[in-house]
CSV table of C-alpha atoms in Angstrom, one decimal:
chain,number,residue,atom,x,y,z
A,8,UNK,CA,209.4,109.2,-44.7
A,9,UNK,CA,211.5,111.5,-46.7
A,10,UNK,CA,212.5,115.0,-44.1
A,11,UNK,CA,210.4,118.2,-45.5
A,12,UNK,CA,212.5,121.4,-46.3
A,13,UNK,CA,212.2,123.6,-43.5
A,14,UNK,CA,210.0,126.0,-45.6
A,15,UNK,CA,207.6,123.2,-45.5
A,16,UNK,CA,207.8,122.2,-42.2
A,17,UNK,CA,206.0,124.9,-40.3
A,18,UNK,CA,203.2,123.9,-42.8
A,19,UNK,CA,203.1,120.4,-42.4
A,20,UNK,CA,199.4,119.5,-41.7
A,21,UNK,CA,199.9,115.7,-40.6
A,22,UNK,CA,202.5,113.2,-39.4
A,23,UNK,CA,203.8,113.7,-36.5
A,24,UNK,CA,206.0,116.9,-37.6
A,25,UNK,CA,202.9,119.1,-36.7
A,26,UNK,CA,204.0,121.9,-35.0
A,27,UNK,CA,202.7,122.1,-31.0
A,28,UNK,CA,200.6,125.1,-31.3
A,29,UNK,CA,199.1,126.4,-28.3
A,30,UNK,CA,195.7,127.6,-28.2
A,31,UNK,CA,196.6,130.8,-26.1
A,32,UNK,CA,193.1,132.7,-26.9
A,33,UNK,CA,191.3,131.6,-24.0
A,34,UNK,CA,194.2,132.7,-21.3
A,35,UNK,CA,193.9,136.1,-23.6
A,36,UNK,CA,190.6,136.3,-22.6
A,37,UNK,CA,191.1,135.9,-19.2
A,38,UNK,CA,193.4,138.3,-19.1
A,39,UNK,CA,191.6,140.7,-20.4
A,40,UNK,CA,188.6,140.3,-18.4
A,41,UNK,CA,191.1,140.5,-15.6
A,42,UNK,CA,192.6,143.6,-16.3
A,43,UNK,CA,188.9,144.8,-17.2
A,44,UNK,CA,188.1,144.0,-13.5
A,45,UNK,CA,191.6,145.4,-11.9
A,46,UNK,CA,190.7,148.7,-14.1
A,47,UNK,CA,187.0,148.7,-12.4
A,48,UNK,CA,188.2,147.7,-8.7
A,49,UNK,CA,191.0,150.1,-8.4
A,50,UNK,CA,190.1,153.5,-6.7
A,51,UNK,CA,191.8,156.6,-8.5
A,52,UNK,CA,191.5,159.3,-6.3
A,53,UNK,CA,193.0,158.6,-3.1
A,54,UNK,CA,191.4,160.2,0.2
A,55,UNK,CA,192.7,161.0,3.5
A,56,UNK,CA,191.3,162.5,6.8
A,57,UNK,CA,192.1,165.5,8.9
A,58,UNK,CA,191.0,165.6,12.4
A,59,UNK,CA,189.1,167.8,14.1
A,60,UNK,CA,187.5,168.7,17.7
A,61,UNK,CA,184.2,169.1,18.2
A,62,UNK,CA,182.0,172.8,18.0
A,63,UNK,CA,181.7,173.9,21.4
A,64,UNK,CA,177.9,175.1,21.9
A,65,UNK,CA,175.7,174.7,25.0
A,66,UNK,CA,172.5,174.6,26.3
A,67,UNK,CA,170.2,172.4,23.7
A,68,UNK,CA,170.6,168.8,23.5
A,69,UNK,CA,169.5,165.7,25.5
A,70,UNK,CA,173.1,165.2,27.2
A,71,UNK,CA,173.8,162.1,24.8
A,72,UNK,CA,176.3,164.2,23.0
A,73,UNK,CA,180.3,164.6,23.4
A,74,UNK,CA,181.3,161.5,23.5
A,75,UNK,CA,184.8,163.3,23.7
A,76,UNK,CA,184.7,167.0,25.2
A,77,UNK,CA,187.7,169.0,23.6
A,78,UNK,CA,190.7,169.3,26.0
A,79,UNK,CA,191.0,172.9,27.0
A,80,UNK,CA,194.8,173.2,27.9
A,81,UNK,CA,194.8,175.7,25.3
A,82,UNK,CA,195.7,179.6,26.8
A,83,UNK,CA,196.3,181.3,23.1
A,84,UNK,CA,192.5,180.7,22.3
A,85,UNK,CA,194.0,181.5,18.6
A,86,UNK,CA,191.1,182.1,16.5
A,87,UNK,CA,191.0,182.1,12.7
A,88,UNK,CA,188.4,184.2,11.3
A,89,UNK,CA,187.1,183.6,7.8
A,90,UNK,CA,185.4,186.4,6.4
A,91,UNK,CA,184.0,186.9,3.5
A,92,UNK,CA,186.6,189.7,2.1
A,93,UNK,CA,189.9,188.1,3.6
A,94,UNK,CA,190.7,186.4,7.3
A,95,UNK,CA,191.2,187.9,10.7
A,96,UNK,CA,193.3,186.2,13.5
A,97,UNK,CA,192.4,186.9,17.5
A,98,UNK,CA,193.9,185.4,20.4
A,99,UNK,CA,192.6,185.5,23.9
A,100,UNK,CA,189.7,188.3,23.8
A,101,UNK,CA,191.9,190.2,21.2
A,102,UNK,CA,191.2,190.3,17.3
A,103,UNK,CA,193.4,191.6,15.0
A,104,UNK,CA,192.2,193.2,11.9
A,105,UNK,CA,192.7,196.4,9.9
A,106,UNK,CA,192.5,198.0,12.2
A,107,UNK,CA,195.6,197.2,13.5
A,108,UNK,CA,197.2,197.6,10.4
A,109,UNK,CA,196.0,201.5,10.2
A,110,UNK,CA,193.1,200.0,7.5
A,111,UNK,CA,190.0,200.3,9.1
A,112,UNK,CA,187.2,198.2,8.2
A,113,UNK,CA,189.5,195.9,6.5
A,114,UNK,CA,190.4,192.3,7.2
A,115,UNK,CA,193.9,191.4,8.6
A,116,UNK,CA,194.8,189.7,5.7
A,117,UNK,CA,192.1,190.8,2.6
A,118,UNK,CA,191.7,189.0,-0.4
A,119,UNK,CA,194.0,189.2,-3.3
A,120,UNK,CA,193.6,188.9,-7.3
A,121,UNK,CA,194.6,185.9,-8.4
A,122,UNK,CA,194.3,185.5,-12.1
A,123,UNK,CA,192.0,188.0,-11.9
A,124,UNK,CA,190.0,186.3,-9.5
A,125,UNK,CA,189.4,187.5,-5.9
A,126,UNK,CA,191.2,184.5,-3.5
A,127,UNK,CA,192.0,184.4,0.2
A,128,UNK,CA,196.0,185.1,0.9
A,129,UNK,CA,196.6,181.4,2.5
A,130,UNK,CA,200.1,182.4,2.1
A,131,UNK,CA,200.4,185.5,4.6
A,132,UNK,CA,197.8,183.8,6.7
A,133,UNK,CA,200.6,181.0,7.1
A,134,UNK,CA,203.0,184.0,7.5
A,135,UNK,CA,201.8,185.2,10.3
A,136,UNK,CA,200.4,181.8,12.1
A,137,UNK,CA,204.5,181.1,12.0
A,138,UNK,CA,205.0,184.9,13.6
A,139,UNK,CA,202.6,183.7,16.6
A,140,UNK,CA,204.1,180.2,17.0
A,141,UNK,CA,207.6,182.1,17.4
A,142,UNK,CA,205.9,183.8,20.7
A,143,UNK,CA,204.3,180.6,21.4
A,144,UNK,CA,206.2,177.4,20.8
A,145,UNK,CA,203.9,174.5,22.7
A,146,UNK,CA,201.0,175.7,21.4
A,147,UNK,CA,199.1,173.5,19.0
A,148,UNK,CA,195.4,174.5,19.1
A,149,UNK,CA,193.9,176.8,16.9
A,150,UNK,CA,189.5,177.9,16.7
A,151,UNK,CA,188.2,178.0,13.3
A,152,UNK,CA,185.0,180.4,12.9
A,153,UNK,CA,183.8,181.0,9.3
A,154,UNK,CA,181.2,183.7,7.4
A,155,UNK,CA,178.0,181.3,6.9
A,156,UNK,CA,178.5,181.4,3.4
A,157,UNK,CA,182.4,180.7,3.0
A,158,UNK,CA,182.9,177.3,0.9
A,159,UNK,CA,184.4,174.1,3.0
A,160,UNK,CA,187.0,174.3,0.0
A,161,UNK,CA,188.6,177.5,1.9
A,162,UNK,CA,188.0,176.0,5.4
A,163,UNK,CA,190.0,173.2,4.8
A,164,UNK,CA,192.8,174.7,3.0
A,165,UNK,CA,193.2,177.0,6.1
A,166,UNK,CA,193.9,174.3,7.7
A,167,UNK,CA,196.3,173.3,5.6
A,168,UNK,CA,198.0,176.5,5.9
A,169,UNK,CA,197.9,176.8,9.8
A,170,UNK,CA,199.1,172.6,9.7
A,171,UNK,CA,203.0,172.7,9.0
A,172,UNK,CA,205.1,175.6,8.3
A,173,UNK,CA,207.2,175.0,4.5
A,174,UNK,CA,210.3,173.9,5.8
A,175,UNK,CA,208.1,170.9,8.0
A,176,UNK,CA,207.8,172.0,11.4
A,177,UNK,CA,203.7,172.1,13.0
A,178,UNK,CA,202.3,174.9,13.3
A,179,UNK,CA,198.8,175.0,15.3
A,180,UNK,CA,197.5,171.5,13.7
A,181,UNK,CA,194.9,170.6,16.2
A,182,UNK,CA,191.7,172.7,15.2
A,183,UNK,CA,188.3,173.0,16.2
A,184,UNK,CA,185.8,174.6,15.3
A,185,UNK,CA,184.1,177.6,17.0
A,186,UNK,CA,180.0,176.9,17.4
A,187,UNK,CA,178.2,179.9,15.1
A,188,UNK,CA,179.0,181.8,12.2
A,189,UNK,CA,180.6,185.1,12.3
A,190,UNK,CA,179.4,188.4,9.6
B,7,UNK,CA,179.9,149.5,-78.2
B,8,UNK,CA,177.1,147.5,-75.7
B,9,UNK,CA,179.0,148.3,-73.1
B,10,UNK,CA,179.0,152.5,-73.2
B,11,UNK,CA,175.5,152.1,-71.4
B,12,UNK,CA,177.2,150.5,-68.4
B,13,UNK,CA,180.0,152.4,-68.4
B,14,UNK,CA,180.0,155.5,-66.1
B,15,UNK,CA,182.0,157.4,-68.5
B,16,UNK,CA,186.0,156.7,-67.1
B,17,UNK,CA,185.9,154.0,-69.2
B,18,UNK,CA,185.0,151.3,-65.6
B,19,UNK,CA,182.3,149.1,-65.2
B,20,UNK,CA,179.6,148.9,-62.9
B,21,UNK,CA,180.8,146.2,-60.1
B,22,UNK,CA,179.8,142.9,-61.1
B,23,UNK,CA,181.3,140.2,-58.2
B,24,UNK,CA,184.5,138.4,-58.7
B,25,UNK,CA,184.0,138.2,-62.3
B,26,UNK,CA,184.7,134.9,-64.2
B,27,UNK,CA,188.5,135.3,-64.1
B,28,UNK,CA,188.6,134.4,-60.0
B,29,UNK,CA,187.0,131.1,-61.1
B,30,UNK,CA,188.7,130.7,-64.5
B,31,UNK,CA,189.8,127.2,-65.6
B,32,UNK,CA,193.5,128.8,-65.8
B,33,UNK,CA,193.5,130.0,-62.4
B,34,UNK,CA,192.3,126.6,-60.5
B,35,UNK,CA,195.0,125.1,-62.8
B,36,UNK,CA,197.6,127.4,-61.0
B,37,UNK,CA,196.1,127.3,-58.0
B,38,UNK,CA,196.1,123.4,-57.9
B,39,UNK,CA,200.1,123.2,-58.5
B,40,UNK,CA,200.3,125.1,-55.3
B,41,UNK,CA,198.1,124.6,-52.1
B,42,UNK,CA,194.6,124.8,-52.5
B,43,UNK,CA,193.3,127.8,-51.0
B,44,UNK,CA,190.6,125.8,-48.7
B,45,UNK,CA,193.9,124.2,-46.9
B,46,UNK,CA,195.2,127.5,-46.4
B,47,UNK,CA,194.0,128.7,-42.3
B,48,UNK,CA,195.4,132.4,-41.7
B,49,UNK,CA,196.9,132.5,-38.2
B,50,UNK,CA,198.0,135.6,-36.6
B,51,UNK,CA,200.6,135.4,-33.6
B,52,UNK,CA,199.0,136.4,-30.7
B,53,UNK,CA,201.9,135.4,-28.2
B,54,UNK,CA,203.1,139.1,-28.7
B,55,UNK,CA,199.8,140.1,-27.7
B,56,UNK,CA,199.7,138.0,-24.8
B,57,UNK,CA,202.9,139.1,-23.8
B,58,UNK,CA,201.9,143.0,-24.3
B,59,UNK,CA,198.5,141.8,-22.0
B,60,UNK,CA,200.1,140.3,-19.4
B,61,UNK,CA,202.6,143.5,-18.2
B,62,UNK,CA,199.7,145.6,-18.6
B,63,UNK,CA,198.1,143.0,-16.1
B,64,UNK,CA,201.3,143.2,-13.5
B,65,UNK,CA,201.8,147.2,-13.9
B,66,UNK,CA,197.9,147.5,-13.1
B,67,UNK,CA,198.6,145.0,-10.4
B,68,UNK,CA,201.5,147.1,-9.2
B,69,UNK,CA,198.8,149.9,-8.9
B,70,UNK,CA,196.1,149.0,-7.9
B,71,UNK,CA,194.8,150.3,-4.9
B,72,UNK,CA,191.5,150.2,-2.7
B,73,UNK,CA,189.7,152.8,-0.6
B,74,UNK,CA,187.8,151.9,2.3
B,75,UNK,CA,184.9,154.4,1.4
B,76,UNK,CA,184.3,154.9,-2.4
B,77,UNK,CA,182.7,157.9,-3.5
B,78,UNK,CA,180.6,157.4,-7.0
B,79,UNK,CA,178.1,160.2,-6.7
B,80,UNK,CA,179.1,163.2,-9.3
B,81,UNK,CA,177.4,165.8,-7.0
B,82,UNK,CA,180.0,165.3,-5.2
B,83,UNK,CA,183.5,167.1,-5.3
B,84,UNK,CA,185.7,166.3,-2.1
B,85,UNK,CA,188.4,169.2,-1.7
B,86,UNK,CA,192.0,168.4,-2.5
B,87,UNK,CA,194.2,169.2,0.5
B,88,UNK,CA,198.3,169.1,1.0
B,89,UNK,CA,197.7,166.0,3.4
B,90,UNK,CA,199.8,163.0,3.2
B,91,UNK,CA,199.5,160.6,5.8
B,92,UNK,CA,202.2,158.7,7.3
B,93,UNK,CA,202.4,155.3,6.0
B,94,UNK,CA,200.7,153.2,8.8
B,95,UNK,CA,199.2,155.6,10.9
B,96,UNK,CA,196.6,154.8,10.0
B,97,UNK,CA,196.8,151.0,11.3
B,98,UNK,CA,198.1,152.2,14.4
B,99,UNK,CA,195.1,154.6,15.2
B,100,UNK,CA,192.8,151.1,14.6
B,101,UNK,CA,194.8,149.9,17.0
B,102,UNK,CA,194.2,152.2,19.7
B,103,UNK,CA,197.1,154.5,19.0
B,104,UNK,CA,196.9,157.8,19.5
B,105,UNK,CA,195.6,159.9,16.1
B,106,UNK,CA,198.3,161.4,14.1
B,107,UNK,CA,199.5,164.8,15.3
B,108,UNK,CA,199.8,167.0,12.5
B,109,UNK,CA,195.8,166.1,12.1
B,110,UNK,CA,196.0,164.0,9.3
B,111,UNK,CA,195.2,160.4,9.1
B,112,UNK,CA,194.8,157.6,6.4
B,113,UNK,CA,191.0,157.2,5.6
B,114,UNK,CA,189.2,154.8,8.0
B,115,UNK,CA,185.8,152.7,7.4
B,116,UNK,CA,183.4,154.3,10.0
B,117,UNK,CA,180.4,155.9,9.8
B,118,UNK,CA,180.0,158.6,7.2
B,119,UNK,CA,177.8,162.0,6.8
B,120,UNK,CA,177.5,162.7,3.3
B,121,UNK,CA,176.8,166.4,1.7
B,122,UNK,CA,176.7,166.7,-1.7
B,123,UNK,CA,176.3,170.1,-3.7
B,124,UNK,CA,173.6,171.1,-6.0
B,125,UNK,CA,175.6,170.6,-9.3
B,126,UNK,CA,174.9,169.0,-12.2
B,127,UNK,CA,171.0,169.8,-11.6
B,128,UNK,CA,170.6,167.5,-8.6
B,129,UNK,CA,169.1,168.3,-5.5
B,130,UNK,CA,171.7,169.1,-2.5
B,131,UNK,CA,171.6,166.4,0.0
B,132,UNK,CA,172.7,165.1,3.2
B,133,UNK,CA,173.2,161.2,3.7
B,134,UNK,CA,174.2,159.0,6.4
B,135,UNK,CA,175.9,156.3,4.9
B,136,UNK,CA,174.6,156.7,1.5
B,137,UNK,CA,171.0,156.7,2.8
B,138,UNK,CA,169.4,160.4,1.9
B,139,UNK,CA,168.1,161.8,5.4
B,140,UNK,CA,166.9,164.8,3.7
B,141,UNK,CA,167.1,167.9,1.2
B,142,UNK,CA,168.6,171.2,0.8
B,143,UNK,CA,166.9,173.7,-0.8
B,144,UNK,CA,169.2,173.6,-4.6
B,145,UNK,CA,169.0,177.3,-5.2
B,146,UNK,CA,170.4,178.6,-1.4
B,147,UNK,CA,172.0,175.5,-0.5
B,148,UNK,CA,170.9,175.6,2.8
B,149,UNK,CA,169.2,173.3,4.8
B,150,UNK,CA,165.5,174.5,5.2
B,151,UNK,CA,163.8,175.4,8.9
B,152,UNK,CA,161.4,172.7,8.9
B,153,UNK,CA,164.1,170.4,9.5
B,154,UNK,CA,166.1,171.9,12.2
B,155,UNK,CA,165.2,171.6,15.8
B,156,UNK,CA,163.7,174.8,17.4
B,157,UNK,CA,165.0,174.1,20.8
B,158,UNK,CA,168.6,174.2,19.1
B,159,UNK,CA,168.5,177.4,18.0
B,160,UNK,CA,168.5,176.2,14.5
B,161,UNK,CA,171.6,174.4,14.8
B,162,UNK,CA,170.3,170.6,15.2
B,163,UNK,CA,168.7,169.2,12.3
B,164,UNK,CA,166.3,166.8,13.6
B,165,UNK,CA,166.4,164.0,10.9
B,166,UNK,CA,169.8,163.9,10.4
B,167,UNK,CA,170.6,163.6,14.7
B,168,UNK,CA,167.8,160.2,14.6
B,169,UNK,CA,169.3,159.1,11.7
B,170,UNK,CA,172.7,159.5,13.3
B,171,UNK,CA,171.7,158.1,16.9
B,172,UNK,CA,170.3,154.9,14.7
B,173,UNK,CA,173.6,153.7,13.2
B,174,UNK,CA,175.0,154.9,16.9
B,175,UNK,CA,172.7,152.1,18.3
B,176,UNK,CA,174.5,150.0,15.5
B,177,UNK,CA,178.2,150.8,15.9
B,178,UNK,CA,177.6,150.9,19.9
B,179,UNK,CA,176.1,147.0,19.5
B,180,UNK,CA,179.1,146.1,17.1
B,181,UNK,CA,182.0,147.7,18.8
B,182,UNK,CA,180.5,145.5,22.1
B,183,UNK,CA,180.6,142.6,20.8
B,184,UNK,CA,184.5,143.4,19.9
B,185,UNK,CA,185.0,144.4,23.6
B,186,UNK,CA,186.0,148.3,22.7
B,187,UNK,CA,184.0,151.0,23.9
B,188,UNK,CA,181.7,153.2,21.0
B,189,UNK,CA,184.8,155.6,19.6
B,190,UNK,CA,182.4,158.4,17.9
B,191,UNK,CA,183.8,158.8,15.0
B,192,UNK,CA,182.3,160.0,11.9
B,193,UNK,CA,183.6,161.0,8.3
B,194,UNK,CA,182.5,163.9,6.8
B,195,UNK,CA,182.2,163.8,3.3
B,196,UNK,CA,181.0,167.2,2.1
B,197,UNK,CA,181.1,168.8,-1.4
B,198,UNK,CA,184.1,171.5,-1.5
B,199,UNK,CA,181.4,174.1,-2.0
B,200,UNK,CA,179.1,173.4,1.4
B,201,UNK,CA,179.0,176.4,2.9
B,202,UNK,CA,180.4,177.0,6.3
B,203,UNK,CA,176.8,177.1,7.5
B,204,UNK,CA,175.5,174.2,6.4
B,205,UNK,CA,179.0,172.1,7.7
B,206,UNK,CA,178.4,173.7,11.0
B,207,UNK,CA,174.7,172.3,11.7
B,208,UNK,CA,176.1,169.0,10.5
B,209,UNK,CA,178.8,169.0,13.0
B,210,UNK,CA,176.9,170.2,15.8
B,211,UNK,CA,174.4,167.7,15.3
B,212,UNK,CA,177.0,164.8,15.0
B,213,UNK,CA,178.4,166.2,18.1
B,214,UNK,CA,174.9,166.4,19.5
B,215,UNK,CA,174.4,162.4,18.4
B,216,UNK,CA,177.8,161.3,20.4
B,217,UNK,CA,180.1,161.3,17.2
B,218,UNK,CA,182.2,163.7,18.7
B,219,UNK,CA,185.6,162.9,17.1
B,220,UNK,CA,184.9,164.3,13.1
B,221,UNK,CA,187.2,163.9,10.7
B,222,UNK,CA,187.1,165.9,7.2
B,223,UNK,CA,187.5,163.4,3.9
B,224,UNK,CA,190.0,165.2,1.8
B,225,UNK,CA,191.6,164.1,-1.5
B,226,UNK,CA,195.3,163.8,-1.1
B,227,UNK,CA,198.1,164.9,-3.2
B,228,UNK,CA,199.2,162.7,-5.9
C-alpha cells in the first residue's frame, strides 16, 4: 500500500492509518455535571460564632435552667447601654451620659450622620472602651443592655467594637447580656 | 416579465429552497472529483474544552468549602461581623478545649434557634432547628402575649422553651451515649434586624431550657 500525503492522512477513513480518536464527550459530561455539583455543594458565605454568657434574671423558671451560671469575678460591672439616640457606658452603680459631658439629656456617645443617615458612633464607643481598659487592664467582662427596639445588627457590632482594640490587643471580649430592656 | 409578480420590487425573489443549482448535474460532477459530501463528518476539538473544564474543576476544588449549618431561607439576613476565627479553634473547643478568648469561634453543629425577619412578605418566625415553633406578629415584629409565659414576666415563651427542652431530651440522650456530659449550647441564628426585644426572650428562654452557653451566628469577613 502506497504512503498517503500527510494532507490525506488525518482523513484516512480505513486501513490501519486511522487516526486513534478518543471519544472525550462522555468524560466532558462528567465533568461538567461535577463541577455542576461542586457549584451546588459549596457554601458561599462563610459563618462564624461569637460567644456569649447567659441573661441573668431570677425568680421564674422550674430550676432546669443554667446549665452554666456566668462567673462573676467581674468588679467593673461595665455596662454598655444601647439607646435608641446613641450609647451610654456605666460601671459599678455609675452611668455615664451627657450629663457628664455638660449635655444633658444626651447619650454619652449620640448618633452621628453618616451619609446622611443617623448611625451609632462604634468608633468613639471603641474610643473610650480602650480609655477604661487603660484603668483596668485584667478586666475582660463587659454587660450588654439594649432599647427593646435596637436591631441585633447594632448589638453585635458593639461587640465587635468592645472585642479587640485596632492595633490587636482585647479589649472587654467576654459579654453578657443584661436580663430587660432599657428606655 | 412573469417574474415582476414575484419580485418584491429590489429586483430578489421570494425564497424558493436550495434552488436547482445545489443539485445541478455540474455540481455533483465537481463534487464527485473531490469527496462526496455524505463522507465528510464535521468534528470540532473538544480536548481544548476539556482542558478549559477540567481547571475550572480543580480551582472549584481548591474552593470549595462546607458549612456545618446552611442557611437557605431568604428571610433571613445573618449580620456580617469583623470576626475571624483562629484556624482550629474550633477543633479544639470539640475537643473539650477551652472556647476562644476574644469570643469568637468557628461555627459548630449544635442545636440552633432560628429568627427570621418579616421581609420579603413572609411571616417572622422563630424555629428550632428549622422546625417553626411559632409566629411573630409581621407588622411589630414582636412575639405576641399569648405565647409567652405569664409567670415569666413575659420573658419565657412557652412554645419555644418545650420545644427547646425536647431536642435537650435528645442531645442529653446522644451526648450519653458518647460519655460527655449535655454542654448547652445553642446557635442563634437571628435576622440582623430582630429587635433587641425579641433576642432577649429568646435567650432567656434558652437559658431557661438549660442551653446556657449561646453563641451568636455571624457572617465573617471575606
Amino acid at each position: 500500500m502506497a504512503r498517503r500525503k500527510p494532507s490525506e492522512r488525518s482523513h484516512g477513513a480505513h486501513g490501519d492509518e486511522e487516526p486513534l480518536d478518543l471519544d472525550v464527550t462522555p468524560f466532558l459530561n462528567i465533568l461538567f455535571m461535577l463541577i455542576l455539583s461542586i457549584l451546588a455543594m459549596t457554601s458561599w458565605t462563610q459563618l462564624a460564632m461569637l460567644n456569649v454568657a447567659a441573661p441573668q434574671i431570677g425568680g421564674a423558671g422550674d430550676g432546669t435552667g443554667g446549665a452554666t451560671p456566668p462567673e462573676a469575678t467581674s468588679t467593673l460591672n461595665l455596662t454598655v447601654f444601647i439607646l435608641k439616640d446613641g450609647f451610654n457606658v456605666g460601671a459599678s452603680g455609675a452611668t455615664l451620659d451627657g450629663n457628664s459631658d455638660g449635655r444633658s439629656g444626651e447619650p454619652l456617645i449620640p448618633l452621628i450622620m453618616k451619609n446622611g443617615k443617623p448611625e451609632y458612633d462604634y468608633r468613639r464607643l471603641q474610643e473610650k472602651l480602650i480609655e477604661i481598659k487603660k484603668s483596668f487592664i485584667d478586666e475582660e467582662s463587659m454587660i450588654v443592655s439594649a432599647d427593646g427596639a435596637v436591631p441585633y445588627d447594632v448589638v453585635i457590632k458593639v461587640m465587635d467594637a468592645a472585642r479587640r482594640s485596632p492595633d490587636g490587643r482585647l479589649l472587654f471580649p467576654a459579654v453578657a447580656f443584661a436580663a430587660g430592656v432599657v428606655g | 416579465m412573469s417574474d415582476a409578480t414575484e419580485s418584491i420590487g429590489d429586483g430578489t425573489k421570494p425564497y424558493g429552497g436550495w434552488g436547482p443549482e445545489a443539485s445541478a448535474p455540474g455540481r455533483r460532477r465537481k463534487s464527485k472529483r473531490g469527496r462526496r459530501p455524505a463522507d465528510h463528518v464535521a468534528t470540532i476539538s473538544i480536548t481544548s474544552l476539556t482542558d478549559m473544564v477540567t481547571v475550572l474543576l480543580v480551582y472549584l476544588l481548591k474552593t470549595f468549602a462546607t458549612s456545618p449549618i446552611e442557611i437557605k431561607d431568604p428571610s433571613l439576613e445573618l449580620p456580617r461581623s469583623v470576626c475571624t476565627p483562629a484556624p482550629g479553634s474550633g477543633a479544639r473547643e470539640r475537643e473539650g478545649g477551652p472556647p476562644p478568648r476574644d469570643g469568637c469561634g468557628e461555627i459548630q453543629e449544635t442545636t440552633l434557634v432560628m429568627v427570621t425577619a418579616p421581609k420579603k412578605g413572609r411571616t417572622p418566625r422563630i424555629a428550632v432547628n428549622s422546625d417553626a415553633i411559632l409566629e411573630m406578629d409581621p407588622a411589630t415584629f414582636r412575639v405576641p402575649d399569648q405565647y409567652k409565659d405569664p409567670n415569666s414576666g413575659g420573658w419565657v415563651i412557652s412554645p419555644l422553651r418545650e420545644a427547646l427542652k425536647k431536642a435537650r431530651e435528645i442531645k442529653e440522650i446522644a451526648a450519653l451515649r458518647d460519655g460527655k456530659a449535655f454542654d448547652g449550647k445553642v446557635v442563634i441564628l437571628a435576622d440582623k434586624d430582630t429587635p433587641y426585644r425579641v433576642l432577649s426572650e429568646v435567650l432567656v428562654t434558652c437559658g431557661e431550657s438549660g442551653f446556657a452557653d449561646f453563641r451568636f451566628a455571624v457572617i465573617k469577613p471575606e
